Amino acid sequence: MRIDKYLWCVRYYKTRNMVTEACKKNHITVNGIIAKPSKEVFPTDKITFRKDQITQIITVLDIPDNRVGAKLVDIYRKNETPAEAYAHLELLKLSKEHYRRNGTGRPTKKDRRDIDEFGNEIKDEDEID
């Protein structure tokens, strides 16, 4: 099966066109070699690609006949992405929530309360020392 069709079938990309674009930008490798969209994939091949700021590493277990449901994806691939990558993504999401750009206006009441609460936590830690 072609790499673009395989990654679409196991639901890593929403459309085959998205996979094709990723291949053209050299974001997908098969067994350490940069893959074109027409590259054939076989069981035991190791596919590495970067998606959503995570370098995904999967091993092909079997080739599906067609696009499979989300519950059946694990039959066709083994996810070998390290857990630290997912933890790093969660940390990035949390840091973006608390980021505030300059010039966005006055802080809201909630922002002010959060700032005051953070200041109180620092004072409490200083008293303990």
JSON list of C-alpha atoms in Angstrom, two decimals:
[
{"chain": "A", "resi": 1, "resn": "MET", "atom": "CA", "xyz": [0.00, 0.00, 0.00]},
{"chain": "A", "resi": 2, "resn": "ARG", "atom": "CA", "xyz": [1.19, 3.55, -0.70]},
{"chain": "A", "resi": 3, "resn": "ILE", "atom": "CA", "xyz": [2.42, 5.58, 2.28]},
{"chain": "A", "resi": 4, "resn": "ASP", "atom": "CA", "xyz": [-0.12, 8.35, 1.68]},
{"chain": "A", "resi": 5, "resn": "LYS", "atom": "CA", "xyz": [-3.00, 5.90, 1.62]},
{"chain": "A", "resi": 6, "resn": "TYR", "atom": "CA", "xyz": [-1.71, 4.01, 4.68]},
{"chain": "A", "resi": 7, "resn": "LEU", "atom": "CA", "xyz": [-1.40, 7.11, 6.88]},
{"chain": "A", "resi": 8, "resn": "TRP", "atom": "CA", "xyz": [-4.86, 8.20, 5.76]},
{"chain": "A", "resi": 9, "resn": "CYS", "atom": "CA", "xyz": [-6.30, 4.72, 6.45]},
{"chain": "A", "resi": 10, "resn": "VAL", "atom": "CA", "xyz": [-4.93, 4.58, 10.00]},
{"chain": "A", "resi": 11, "resn": "ARG", "atom": "CA", "xyz": [-6.31, 8.07, 10.69]},
{"chain": "A", "resi": 12, "resn": "TYR", "atom": "CA", "xyz": [-3.14, 10.09, 11.22]},
{"chain": "A", "resi": 13, "resn": "TYR", "atom": "CA", "xyz": [-4.22, 12.58, 8.54]},
{"chain": "A", "resi": 14, "resn": "LYS", "atom": "CA", "xyz": [-7.71, 13.74, 7.63]},
{"chain": "A", "resi": 15, "resn": "THR", "atom": "CA", "xyz": [-7.18, 13.62, 3.86]},
{"chain": "A", "resi": 16, "resn": "ARG", "atom": "CA", "xyz": [-4.75, 11.94, 1.49]},
{"chain": "A", "resi": 17, "resn": "ASN", "atom": "CA", "xyz": [-3.90, 15.36, 0.11]},
{"chain": "A", "resi": 18, "resn": "MET", "atom": "CA", "xyz": [-2.54, 16.38, 3.52]},
{"chain": "A", "resi": 19, "resn": "VAL", "atom": "CA", "xyz": [-0.29, 13.30, 3.56]},
{"chain": "A", "resi": 20, "resn": "THR", "atom": "CA", "xyz": [0.90, 14.04, 0.03]},
{"chain": "A", "resi": 21, "resn": "GLU", "atom": "CA", "xyz": [1.83, 17.60, 1.02]},
{"chain": "A", "resi": 22, "resn": "ALA", "atom": "CA", "xyz": [3.73, 16.31, 4.08]},
{"chain": "A", "resi": 23, "resn": "CYS", "atom": "CA", "xyz": [5.65, 13.88, 1.84]},
{"chain": "A", "resi": 24, "resn": "LYS", "atom": "CA", "xyz": [6.53, 16.64, -0.61]},
{"chain": "A", "resi": 25, "resn": "LYS", "atom": "CA", "xyz": [7.88, 18.73, 2.27]},
{"chain": "A", "resi": 26, "resn": "ASN", "atom": "CA", "xyz": [10.07, 15.75, 3.37]},
{"chain": "A", "resi": 27, "resn": "HIS", "atom": "CA", "xyz": [8.27, 15.39, 6.73]},
{"chain": "A", "resi": 28, "resn": "ILE", "atom": "CA", "xyz": [7.73, 11.63, 6.40]},
{"chain": "A", "resi": 29, "resn": "THR", "atom": "CA", "xyz": [10.42, 8.93, 6.46]},
{"chain": "A", "resi": 30, "resn": "VAL", "atom": "CA", "xyz": [10.12, 5.17, 6.08]},
{"chain": "A", "resi": 31, "resn": "ASN", "atom": "CA", "xyz": [12.96, 3.19, 7.69]},
{"chain": "A", "resi": 32, "resn": "GLY", "atom": "CA", "xyz": [15.05, 6.38, 7.83]},
{"chain": "A", "resi": 33, "resn": "ILE", "atom": "CA", "xyz": [14.63, 7.24, 4.14]},
{"chain": "A", "resi": 34, "resn": "ILE", "atom": "CA", "xyz": [12.60, 10.25, 3.01]},
{"chain": "A", "resi": 35, "resn": "ALA", "atom": "CA", "xyz": [9.40, 8.97, 1.40]},
{"chain": "A", "resi": 36, "resn": "LYS", "atom": "CA", "xyz": [7.50, 10.14, -1.64]},
{"chain": "A", "resi": 37, "resn": "PRO", "atom": "CA", "xyz": [3.70, 9.75, -1.57]},
{"chain": "A", "resi": 38, "resn": "SER", "atom": "CA", "xyz": [3.92, 6.67, -3.82]},
{"chain": "A", "resi": 39, "resn": "LYS", "atom": "CA", "xyz": [6.38, 4.81, -1.54]},
{"chain": "A", "resi": 40, "resn": "GLU", "atom": "CA", "xyz": [5.12, 1.30, -0.80]},
{"chain": "A", "resi": 41, "resn": "VAL", "atom": "CA", "xyz": [4.72, 0.32, 2.85]},
{"chain": "A", "resi": 42, "resn": "PHE", "atom": "CA", "xyz": [5.03, -3.22, 4.15]},
{"chain": "A", "resi": 43, "resn": "PRO", "atom": "CA", "xyz": [4.55, -4.83, 7.59]},
{"chain": "A", "resi": 44, "resn": "THR", "atom": "CA", "xyz": [7.48, -4.19, 9.99]},
{"chain": "A", "resi": 45, "resn": "ASP", "atom": "CA", "xyz": [8.32, -0.85, 8.29]},
{"chain": "A", "resi": 46, "resn": "LYS", "atom": "CA", "xyz": [9.03, 1.99, 10.71]},
{"chain": "A", "resi": 47, "resn": "ILE", "atom": "CA", "xyz": [7.40, 5.31, 9.76]},
{"chain": "A", "resi": 48, "resn": "THR", "atom": "CA", "xyz": [8.52, 8.59, 11.32]},
{"chain": "A", "resi": 49, "resn": "PHE", "atom": "CA", "xyz": [6.71, 11.88, 10.77]},
{"chain": "A", "resi": 50, "resn": "ARG", "atom": "CA", "xyz": [6.16, 15.17, 12.55]},
{"chain": "A", "resi": 51, "resn": "LYS", "atom": "CA", "xyz": [2.61, 16.22, 13.26]},
{"chain": "A", "resi": 52, "resn": "ASP", "atom": "CA", "xyz": [1.26, 18.71, 15.83]},
{"chain": "A", "resi": 53, "resn": "GLN", "atom": "CA", "xyz": [4.78, 19.44, 17.14]},
{"chain": "A", "resi": 54, "resn": "ILE", "atom": "CA", "xyz": [5.31, 15.76, 17.97]},
{"chain": "A", "resi": 55, "resn": "THR", "atom": "CA", "xyz": [7.63, 13.41, 16.11]},
{"chain": "A", "resi": 56, "resn": "GLN", "atom": "CA", "xyz": [5.42, 10.35, 15.70]},
{"chain": "A", "resi": 57, "resn": "ILE", "atom": "CA", "xyz": [7.10, 6.94, 15.36]},
{"chain": "A", "resi": 58, "resn": "ILE", "atom": "CA", "xyz": [4.91, 4.03, 14.27]},
{"chain": "A", "resi": 59, "resn": "THR", "atom": "CA", "xyz": [5.56, 0.48, 13.14]},
{"chain": "A", "resi": 60, "resn": "VAL", "atom": "CA", "xyz": [3.33, -1.07, 10.48]},
{"chain": "A", "resi": 61, "resn": "LEU", "atom": "CA", "xyz": [1.77, -4.31, 11.78]},
{"chain": "A", "resi": 62, "resn": "ASP", "atom": "CA", "xyz": [-0.65, -5.02, 8.93]},
{"chain": "A", "resi": 63, "resn": "ILE", "atom": "CA", "xyz": [-2.06, -3.35, 5.83]},
{"chain": "A", "resi": 64, "resn": "PRO", "atom": "CA", "xyz": [-5.76, -2.33, 5.99]},
{"chain": "A", "resi": 65, "resn": "ASP", "atom": "CA", "xyz": [-8.05, -2.84, 2.99]},
{"chain": "A", "resi": 66, "resn": "ASN", "atom": "CA", "xyz": [-9.66, 0.57, 3.45]},
{"chain": "A", "resi": 67, "resn": "ARG", "atom": "CA", "xyz": [-9.93, 3.40, 6.00]},
{"chain": "A", "resi": 68, "resn": "VAL", "atom": "CA", "xyz": [-10.62, 1.88, 9.41]},
{"chain": "A", "resi": 69, "resn": "GLY", "atom": "CA", "xyz": [-12.55, 3.05, 12.42]},
{"chain": "A", "resi": 70, "resn": "ALA", "atom": "CA", "xyz": [-10.72, 4.69, 15.30]},
{"chain": "A", "resi": 71, "resn": "LYS", "atom": "CA", "xyz": [-11.19, 1.65, 17.54]},
{"chain": "A", "resi": 72, "resn": "LEU", "atom": "CA", "xyz": [-9.56, -0.68, 15.00]},
{"chain": "A", "resi": 73, "resn": "VAL", "atom": "CA", "xyz": [-6.45, 1.42, 14.29]},
{"chain": "A", "resi": 74, "resn": "ASP", "atom": "CA", "xyz": [-4.29, -0.46, 16.83]},
{"chain": "A", "resi": 75, "resn": "ILE", "atom": "CA", "xyz": [-4.62, -3.66, 14.78]},
{"chain": "A", "resi": 76, "resn": "TYR", "atom": "CA", "xyz": [-2.68, -2.08, 11.92]},
{"chain": "A", "resi": 77, "resn": "ARG", "atom": "CA", "xyz": [0.00, -0.05, 13.67]},
{"chain": "A", "resi": 78, "resn": "LYS", "atom": "CA", "xyz": [2.10, 0.05, 16.83]},
{"chain": "A", "resi": 79, "resn": "ASN", "atom": "CA", "xyz": [2.71, 3.53, 18.26]},
{"chain": "A", "resi": 80, "resn": "GLU", "atom": "CA", "xyz": [6.30, 3.85, 19.50]},
{"chain": "A", "resi": 81, "resn": "THR", "atom": "CA", "xyz": [6.24, 7.59, 20.18]},
{"chain": "A", "resi": 82, "resn": "PRO", "atom": "CA", "xyz": [7.88, 8.30, 23.57]},
{"chain": "A", "resi": 83, "resn": "ALA", "atom": "CA", "xyz": [5.57, 9.45, 26.36]},
{"chain": "A", "resi": 84, "resn": "GLU", "atom": "CA", "xyz": [7.80, 12.49, 26.94]},
{"chain": "A", "resi": 85, "resn": "ALA", "atom": "CA", "xyz": [6.70, 13.89, 23.58]},
{"chain": "A", "resi": 86, "resn": "TYR", "atom": "CA", "xyz": [3.06, 13.91, 24.65]},
{"chain": "A", "resi": 87, "resn": "ALA", "atom": "CA", "xyz": [3.99, 15.42, 28.04]},
{"chain": "A", "resi": 88, "resn": "HIS", "atom": "CA", "xyz": [5.91, 18.16, 26.24]},
{"chain": "A", "resi": 89, "resn": "LEU", "atom": "CA", "xyz": [2.84, 18.93, 24.11]},
{"chain": "A", "resi": 90, "resn": "GLU", "atom": "CA", "xyz": [0.67, 19.25, 27.22]},
{"chain": "A", "resi": 91, "resn": "LEU", "atom": "CA", "xyz": [3.23, 21.62, 28.73]},
{"chain": "A", "resi": 92, "resn": "LEU", "atom": "CA", "xyz": [3.15, 23.75, 25.57]},
{"chain": "A", "resi": 93, "resn": "LYS", "atom": "CA", "xyz": [-0.65, 23.94, 25.72]},
{"chain": "A", "resi": 94, "resn": "LEU", "atom": "CA", "xyz": [-0.58, 25.02, 29.36]},
{"chain": "A", "resi": 95, "resn": "SER", "atom": "CA", "xyz": [2.07, 27.67, 28.73]},
{"chain": "A", "resi": 96, "resn": "LYS", "atom": "CA", "xyz": [0.04, 29.16, 25.86]},
{"chain": "A", "resi": 97, "resn": "GLU", "atom": "CA", "xyz": [-2.99, 29.57, 28.13]},
{"chain": "A", "resi": 98, "resn": "HIS", "atom": "CA", "xyz": [-1.09, 31.83, 30.53]},
{"chain": "A", "resi": 99, "resn": "TYR", "atom": "CA", "xyz": [0.72, 33.86, 27.90]},
{"chain": "A", "resi": 100, "resn": "ARG", "atom": "CA", "xyz": [-0.50, 37.42, 27.53]},
{"chain": "A", "resi": 101, "resn": "ARG", "atom": "CA", "xyz": [0.68, 39.69, 24.73]},
{"chain": "A", "resi": 102, "resn": "ASN", "atom": "CA", "xyz": [1.68, 43.30, 25.31]},
{"chain": "A", "resi": 103, "resn": "GLY", "atom": "CA", "xyz": [-0.91, 45.79, 24.17]},
{"chain": "A", "resi": 104, "resn": "THR", "atom": "CA", "xyz": [-3.95, 43.53, 24.59]},
{"chain": "A", "resi": 105, "resn": "GLY", "atom": "CA", "xyz": [-5.53, 45.97, 27.00]},
{"chain": "A", "resi": 106, "resn": "ARG", "atom": "CA", "xyz": [-6.18, 46.04, 30.70]},
{"chain": "A", "resi": 107, "resn": "PRO", "atom": "CA", "xyz": [-6.16, 42.80, 32.64]},
{"chain": "A", "resi": 108, "resn": "THR", "atom": "CA", "xyz": [-9.61, 41.45, 33.37]},
{"chain": "A", "resi": 109, "resn": "LYS", "atom": "CA", "xyz": [-10.86, 40.87, 36.90]},
{"chain": "A", "resi": 110, "resn": "LYS", "atom": "CA", "xyz": [-9.95, 37.21, 36.58]},
{"chain": "A", "resi": 111, "resn": "ASP", "atom": "CA", "xyz": [-6.43, 38.12, 35.41]},
{"chain": "A", "resi": 112, "resn": "ARG", "atom": "CA", "xyz": [-6.02, 40.48, 38.39]},
{"chain": "A", "resi": 113, "resn": "ARG", "atom": "CA", "xyz": [-7.20, 37.81, 40.84]},
{"chain": "A", "resi": 114, "resn": "ASP", "atom": "CA", "xyz": [-4.77, 35.30, 39.32]},
{"chain": "A", "resi": 115, "resn": "ILE", "atom": "CA", "xyz": [-1.90, 37.80, 39.65]},
{"chain": "A", "resi": 116, "resn": "ASP", "atom": "CA", "xyz": [-2.83, 38.56, 43.27]},
{"chain": "A", "resi": 117, "resn": "GLU", "atom": "CA", "xyz": [-3.10, 34.85, 44.07]},
{"chain": "A", "resi": 118, "resn": "PHE", "atom": "CA", "xyz": [0.31, 34.19, 42.50]},
{"chain": "A", "resi": 119, "resn": "GLY", "atom": "CA", "xyz": [1.79, 37.03, 44.57]},
{"chain": "A", "resi": 120, "resn": "ASN", "atom": "CA", "xyz": [0.27, 35.60, 47.77]},
{"chain": "A", "resi": 121, "resn": "GLU", "atom": "CA", "xyz": [1.79, 32.16, 47.01]},
{"chain": "A", "resi": 122, "resn": "ILE", "atom": "CA", "xyz": [5.26, 33.73, 46.72]},
{"chain": "A", "resi": 123, "resn": "LYS", "atom": "CA", "xyz": [4.82, 35.60, 50.03]},
{"chain": "A", "resi": 124, "resn": "ASP", "atom": "CA", "xyz": [3.72, 32.37, 51.76]},
{"chain": "A", "resi": 125, "resn": "GLU", "atom": "CA", "xyz": [6.83, 30.53, 50.49]},
{"chain": "A", "resi": 126, "resn": "ASP", "atom": "CA", "xyz": [9.10, 33.32, 51.74]},
{"chain": "A", "resi": 127, "resn": "GLU", "atom": "CA", "xyz": [7.57, 33.12, 55.24]},
{"chain": "A", "resi": 128, "resn": "ILE", "atom": "CA", "xyz": [8.23, 29.36, 55.37]},
{"chain": "A", "resi": 129, "resn": "ASP", "atom": "CA", "xyz": [11.97, 29.85, 54.69]}
]
